[in-house]
Coordinates of C-alpha atoms in Angstrom, one line a residue:
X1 CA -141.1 -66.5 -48.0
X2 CA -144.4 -67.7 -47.1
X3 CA -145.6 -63.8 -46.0
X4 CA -144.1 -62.8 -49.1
X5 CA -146.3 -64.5 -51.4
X6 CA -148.9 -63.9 -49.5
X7 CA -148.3 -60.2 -49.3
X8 CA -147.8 -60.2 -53.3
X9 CA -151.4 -61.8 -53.7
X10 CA -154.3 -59.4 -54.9
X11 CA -156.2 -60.9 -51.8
X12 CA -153.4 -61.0 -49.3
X13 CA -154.9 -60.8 -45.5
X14 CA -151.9 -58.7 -44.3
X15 CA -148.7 -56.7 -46.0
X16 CA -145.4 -57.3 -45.1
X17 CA -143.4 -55.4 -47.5
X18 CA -139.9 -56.8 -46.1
X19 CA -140.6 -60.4 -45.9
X20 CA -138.9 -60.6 -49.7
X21 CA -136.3 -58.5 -48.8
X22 CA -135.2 -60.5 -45.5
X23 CA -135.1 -63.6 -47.6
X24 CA -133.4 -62.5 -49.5
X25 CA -131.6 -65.1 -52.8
X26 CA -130.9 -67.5 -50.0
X27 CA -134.3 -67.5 -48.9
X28 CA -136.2 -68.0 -52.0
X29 CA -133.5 -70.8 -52.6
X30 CA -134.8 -72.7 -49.7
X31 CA -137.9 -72.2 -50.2
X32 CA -137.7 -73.5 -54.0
X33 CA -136.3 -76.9 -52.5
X34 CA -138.4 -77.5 -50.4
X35 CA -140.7 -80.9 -50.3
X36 CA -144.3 -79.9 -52.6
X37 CA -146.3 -81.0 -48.9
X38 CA -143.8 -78.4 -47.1
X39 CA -145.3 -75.7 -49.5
X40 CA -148.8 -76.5 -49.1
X41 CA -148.4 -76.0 -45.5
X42 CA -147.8 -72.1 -45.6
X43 CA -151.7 -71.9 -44.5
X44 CA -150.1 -72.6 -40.9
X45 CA -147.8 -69.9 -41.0
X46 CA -150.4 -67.1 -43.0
X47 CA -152.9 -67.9 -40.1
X48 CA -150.3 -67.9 -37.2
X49 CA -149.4 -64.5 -38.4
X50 CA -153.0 -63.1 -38.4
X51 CA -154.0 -64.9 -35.3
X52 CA -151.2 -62.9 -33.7
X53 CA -151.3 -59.9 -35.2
X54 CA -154.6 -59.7 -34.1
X55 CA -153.7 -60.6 -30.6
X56 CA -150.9 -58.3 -30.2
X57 CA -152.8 -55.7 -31.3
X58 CA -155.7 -56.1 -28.7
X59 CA -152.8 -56.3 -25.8
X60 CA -151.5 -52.9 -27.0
X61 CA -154.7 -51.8 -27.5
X62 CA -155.1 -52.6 -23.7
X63 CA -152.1 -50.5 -22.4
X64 CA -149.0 -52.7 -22.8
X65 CA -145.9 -50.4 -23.2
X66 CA -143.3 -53.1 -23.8
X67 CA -143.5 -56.1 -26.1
X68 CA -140.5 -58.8 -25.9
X69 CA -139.9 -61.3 -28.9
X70 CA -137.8 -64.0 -28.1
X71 CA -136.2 -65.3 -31.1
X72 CA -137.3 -62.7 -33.1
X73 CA -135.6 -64.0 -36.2
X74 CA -136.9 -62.5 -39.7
X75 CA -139.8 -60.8 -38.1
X76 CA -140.8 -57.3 -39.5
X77 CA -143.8 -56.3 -36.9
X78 CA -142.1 -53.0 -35.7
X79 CA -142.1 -51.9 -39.1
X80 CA -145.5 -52.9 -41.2
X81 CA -147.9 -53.0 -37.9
X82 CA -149.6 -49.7 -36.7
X83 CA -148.1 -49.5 -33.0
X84 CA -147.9 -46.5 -31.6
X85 CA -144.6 -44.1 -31.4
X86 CA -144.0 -44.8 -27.8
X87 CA -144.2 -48.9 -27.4
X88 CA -141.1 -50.3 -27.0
X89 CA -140.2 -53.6 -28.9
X90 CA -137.1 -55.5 -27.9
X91 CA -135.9 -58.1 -30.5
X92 CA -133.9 -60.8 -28.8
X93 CA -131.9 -63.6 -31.1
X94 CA -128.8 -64.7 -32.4
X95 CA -126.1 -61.4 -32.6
X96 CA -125.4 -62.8 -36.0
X97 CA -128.5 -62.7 -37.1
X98 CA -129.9 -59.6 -35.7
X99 CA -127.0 -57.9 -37.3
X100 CA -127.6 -59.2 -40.7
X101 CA -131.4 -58.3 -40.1
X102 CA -130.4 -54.8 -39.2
X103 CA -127.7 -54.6 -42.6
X104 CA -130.7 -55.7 -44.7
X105 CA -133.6 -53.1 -43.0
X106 CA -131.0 -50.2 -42.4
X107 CA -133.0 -47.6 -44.9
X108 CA -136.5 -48.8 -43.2
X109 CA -137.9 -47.0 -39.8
X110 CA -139.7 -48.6 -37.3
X111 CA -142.5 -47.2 -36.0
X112 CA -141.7 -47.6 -32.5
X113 CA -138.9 -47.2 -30.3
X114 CA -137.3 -50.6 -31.6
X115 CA -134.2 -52.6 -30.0
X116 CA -132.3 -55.2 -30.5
X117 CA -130.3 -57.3 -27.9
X118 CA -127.8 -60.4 -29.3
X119 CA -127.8 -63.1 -26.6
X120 CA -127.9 -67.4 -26.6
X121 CA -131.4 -67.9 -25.2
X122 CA -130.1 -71.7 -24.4
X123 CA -128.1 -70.4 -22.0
X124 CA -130.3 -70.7 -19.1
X125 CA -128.5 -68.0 -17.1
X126 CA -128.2 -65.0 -19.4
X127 CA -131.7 -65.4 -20.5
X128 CA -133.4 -65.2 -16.9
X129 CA -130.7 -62.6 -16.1
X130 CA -131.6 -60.4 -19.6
X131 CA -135.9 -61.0 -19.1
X132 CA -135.3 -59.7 -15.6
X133 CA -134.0 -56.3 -16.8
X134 CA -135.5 -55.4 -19.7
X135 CA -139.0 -54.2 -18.3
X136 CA -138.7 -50.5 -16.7
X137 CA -140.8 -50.0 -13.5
X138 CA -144.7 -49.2 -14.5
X139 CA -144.0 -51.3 -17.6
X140 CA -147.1 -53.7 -18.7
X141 CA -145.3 -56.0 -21.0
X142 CA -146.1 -58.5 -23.9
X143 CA -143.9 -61.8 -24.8
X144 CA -144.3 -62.9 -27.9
X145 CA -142.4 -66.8 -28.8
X146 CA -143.4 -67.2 -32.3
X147 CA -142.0 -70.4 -34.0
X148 CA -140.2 -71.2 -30.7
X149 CA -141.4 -73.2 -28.0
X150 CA -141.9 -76.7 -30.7
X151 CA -137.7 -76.5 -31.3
X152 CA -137.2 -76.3 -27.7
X153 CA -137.0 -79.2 -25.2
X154 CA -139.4 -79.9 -22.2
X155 CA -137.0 -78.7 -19.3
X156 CA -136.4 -75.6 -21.9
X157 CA -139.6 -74.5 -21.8
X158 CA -140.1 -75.5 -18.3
X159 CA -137.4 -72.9 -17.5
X160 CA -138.8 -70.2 -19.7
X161 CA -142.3 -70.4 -18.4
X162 CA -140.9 -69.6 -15.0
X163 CA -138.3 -67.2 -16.0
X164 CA -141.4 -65.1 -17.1
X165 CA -143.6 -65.8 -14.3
X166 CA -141.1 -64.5 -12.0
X167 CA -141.0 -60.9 -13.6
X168 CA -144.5 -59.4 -12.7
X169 CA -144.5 -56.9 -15.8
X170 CA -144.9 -59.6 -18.2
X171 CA -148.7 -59.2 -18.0
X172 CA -149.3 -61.8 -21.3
X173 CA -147.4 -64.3 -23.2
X174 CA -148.8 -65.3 -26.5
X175 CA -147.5 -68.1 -28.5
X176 CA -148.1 -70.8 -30.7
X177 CA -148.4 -74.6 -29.5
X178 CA -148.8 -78.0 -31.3
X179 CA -150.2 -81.3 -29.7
X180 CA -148.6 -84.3 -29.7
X181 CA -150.4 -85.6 -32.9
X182 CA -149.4 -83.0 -34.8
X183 CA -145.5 -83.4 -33.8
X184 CA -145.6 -86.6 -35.1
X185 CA -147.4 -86.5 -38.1
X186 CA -144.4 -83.7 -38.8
X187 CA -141.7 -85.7 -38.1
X188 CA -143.0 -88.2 -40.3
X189 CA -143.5 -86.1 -43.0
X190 CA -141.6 -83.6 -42.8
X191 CA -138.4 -84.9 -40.1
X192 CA -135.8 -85.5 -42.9
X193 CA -136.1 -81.9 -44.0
X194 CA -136.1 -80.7 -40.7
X195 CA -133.6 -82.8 -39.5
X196 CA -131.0 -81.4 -42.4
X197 CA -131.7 -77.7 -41.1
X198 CA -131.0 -78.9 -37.4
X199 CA -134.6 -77.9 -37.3
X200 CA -136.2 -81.1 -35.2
X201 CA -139.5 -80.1 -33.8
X202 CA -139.2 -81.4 -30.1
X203 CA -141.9 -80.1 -27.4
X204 CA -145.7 -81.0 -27.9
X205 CA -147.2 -80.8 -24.3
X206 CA -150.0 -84.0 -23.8
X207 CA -151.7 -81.7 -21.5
X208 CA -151.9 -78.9 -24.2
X209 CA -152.4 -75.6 -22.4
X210 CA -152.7 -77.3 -19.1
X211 CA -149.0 -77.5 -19.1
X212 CA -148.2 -74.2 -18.0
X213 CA -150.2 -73.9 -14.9
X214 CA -148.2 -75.2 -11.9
X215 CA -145.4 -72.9 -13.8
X216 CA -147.5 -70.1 -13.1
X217 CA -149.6 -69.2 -16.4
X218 CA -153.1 -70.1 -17.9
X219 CA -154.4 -70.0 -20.8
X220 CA -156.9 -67.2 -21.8
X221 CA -157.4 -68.1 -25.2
X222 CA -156.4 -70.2 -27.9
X223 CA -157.0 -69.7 -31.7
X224 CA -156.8 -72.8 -33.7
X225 CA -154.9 -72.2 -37.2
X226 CA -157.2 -74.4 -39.2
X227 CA -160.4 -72.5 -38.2
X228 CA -158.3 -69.4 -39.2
X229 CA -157.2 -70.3 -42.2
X230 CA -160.9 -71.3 -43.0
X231 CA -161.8 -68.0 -42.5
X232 CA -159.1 -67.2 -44.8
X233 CA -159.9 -69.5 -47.4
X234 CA -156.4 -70.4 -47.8
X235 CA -156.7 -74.3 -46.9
X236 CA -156.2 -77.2 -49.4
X237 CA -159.8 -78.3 -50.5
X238 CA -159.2 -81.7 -48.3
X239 CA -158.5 -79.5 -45.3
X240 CA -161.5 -77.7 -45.7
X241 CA -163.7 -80.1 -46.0
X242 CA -162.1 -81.2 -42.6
X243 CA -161.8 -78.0 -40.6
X244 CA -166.0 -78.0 -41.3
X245 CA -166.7 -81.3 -38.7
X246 CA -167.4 -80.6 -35.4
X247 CA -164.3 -80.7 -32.7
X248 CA -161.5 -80.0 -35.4
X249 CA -160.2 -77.0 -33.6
X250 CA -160.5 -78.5 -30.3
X251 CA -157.2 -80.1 -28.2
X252 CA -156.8 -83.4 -28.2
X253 CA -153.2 -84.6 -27.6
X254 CA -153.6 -88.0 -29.9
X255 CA -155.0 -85.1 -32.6
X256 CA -153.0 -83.0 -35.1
X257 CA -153.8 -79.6 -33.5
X258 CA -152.3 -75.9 -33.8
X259 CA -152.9 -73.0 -31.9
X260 CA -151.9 -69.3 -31.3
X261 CA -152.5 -69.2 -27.9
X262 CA -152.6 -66.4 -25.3
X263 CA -151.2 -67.3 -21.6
X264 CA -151.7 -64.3 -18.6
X265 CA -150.1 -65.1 -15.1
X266 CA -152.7 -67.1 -12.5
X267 CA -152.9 -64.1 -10.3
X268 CA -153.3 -62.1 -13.6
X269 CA -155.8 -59.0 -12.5
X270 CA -159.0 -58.1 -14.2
X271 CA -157.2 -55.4 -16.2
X272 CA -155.1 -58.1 -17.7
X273 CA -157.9 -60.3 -18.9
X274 CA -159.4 -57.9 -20.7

């Protein structure tokens, strides 16, 4: 819902002409009940999707053939981004739910060679097994865990981050990461809703990016979502007042703090940083 309105604004930083469509009556429902503070936050989510974008398009840009999204959910990239015929895209979520999501964008067309694969990505076993296959030999790959890694627990991601790392064609991993400070003033504002939709938020590494180095990645870049949606001019007047003082978009783990963040392995080539 929230890349629907912002798609239907005369100003809107990016289309997505689905987003309505894959909420659907249920979806503007939600979105109706939810807390007034809930809907102010839909700056997050508008700059998380340009930060991304933006970033996924420099790594295909770059040479990646394959790009991986791992609880792809309501996502509608392989149809309103300009990726080229070729790329392969691999959706992987809930069968359920990638059914529904193919029922409702049957009469659309990708515009690249699109797939979707229904496994439980909890299941420790079947995901290492699936992430293992899915690149073909040559393949310079893209992960993208949009939305993800905050519902998961430590261990989870522990076991993801090394999953990855073990398959040498996943050349970059972008995601988006909250600090500590920002997972709690969530819960506090926001936990009861989130609790109701089984939706806890959960992992906030205290060591930010620094988390994911002795599991074999490092950062080479993070985007703060604030300074985005600055850019943007989409943030509350209070919040831009804020995102103006110096060290806003810096980590700090006592700090709320949001990033879109871009991870390469540690023996990453040159070609890779680029």
């Amino acid at each position: 819902m929230y890349r629907a309105l912002e798609t239907e604004r005369r100003d809107a930083h990016f289309s997505d002409p689905f987003a309505r469509r894959l909420a659907g009556p249920r979806g503007v429902a939600i979105y109706d009940r939810l807390p007034r503070q809930v809907k102010k936050a839909a700056w997050s989510v508008i700059a998380r999707t340009t930060l991304l974008d933006r970033r996924l398009d420099a790594r295909i840009q770059n040479g990646t053939t394959l790009v991986v999204n791992l609880a792809a959910g309501l996502d509608s990239r392989p149809y309103r981004l300009a990726l080229p015929p070729h790329l392969r895209w691999i959706e992987v979520d809930n069968p359920d739910l990638l059914e529904e999501k193919a029922r409702i964008l049957a009469d659309a067309t990708p515009r690249c060679r699109l797939e979707r694969i229904g496994v439980d990505l909890a299941d420790a076993a079947s995901r290492k097994a699936l992430l293992e296959r899915l690149p073909s030999p040559g393949d310079r790959a893209v992960v993208i865990t949009e939305g993800l890694l905050m519902y998961l627990s430590e261990p989870d991601v522990t076991g993801l981050a090394r999953d990855l790392a073990a398959v040498p064609a996943y050349r970059a991993w972008l995601t988006d990461l909250i600090s500590p400070g920002l997972l709690q003033l969530i819960n506090r504002e926001w936990g009861s809703t989130l609790e109701a939709g089984g939706a806890l938020m959960r992992f906030a590494p205290s060591l930010g990016t620094a988390f994911f180095e002795p599991l074999g990645w490092r950062a080479t870049g993070c985007d703060p979502t604030i300074l985005e949606a600055r850019r943007l001019r989409r943030l509350p007047f209070f919040l831009h007042l804020l995102a103006g003082l110096p060290g806003v978009g810096t980590f700090h783990a006592k700090r709320p703090w949001s990033a879109v963040c871009e991870l390469t392995p540690l023996e990453a080539g040159a070609e890779d940083l680029a």
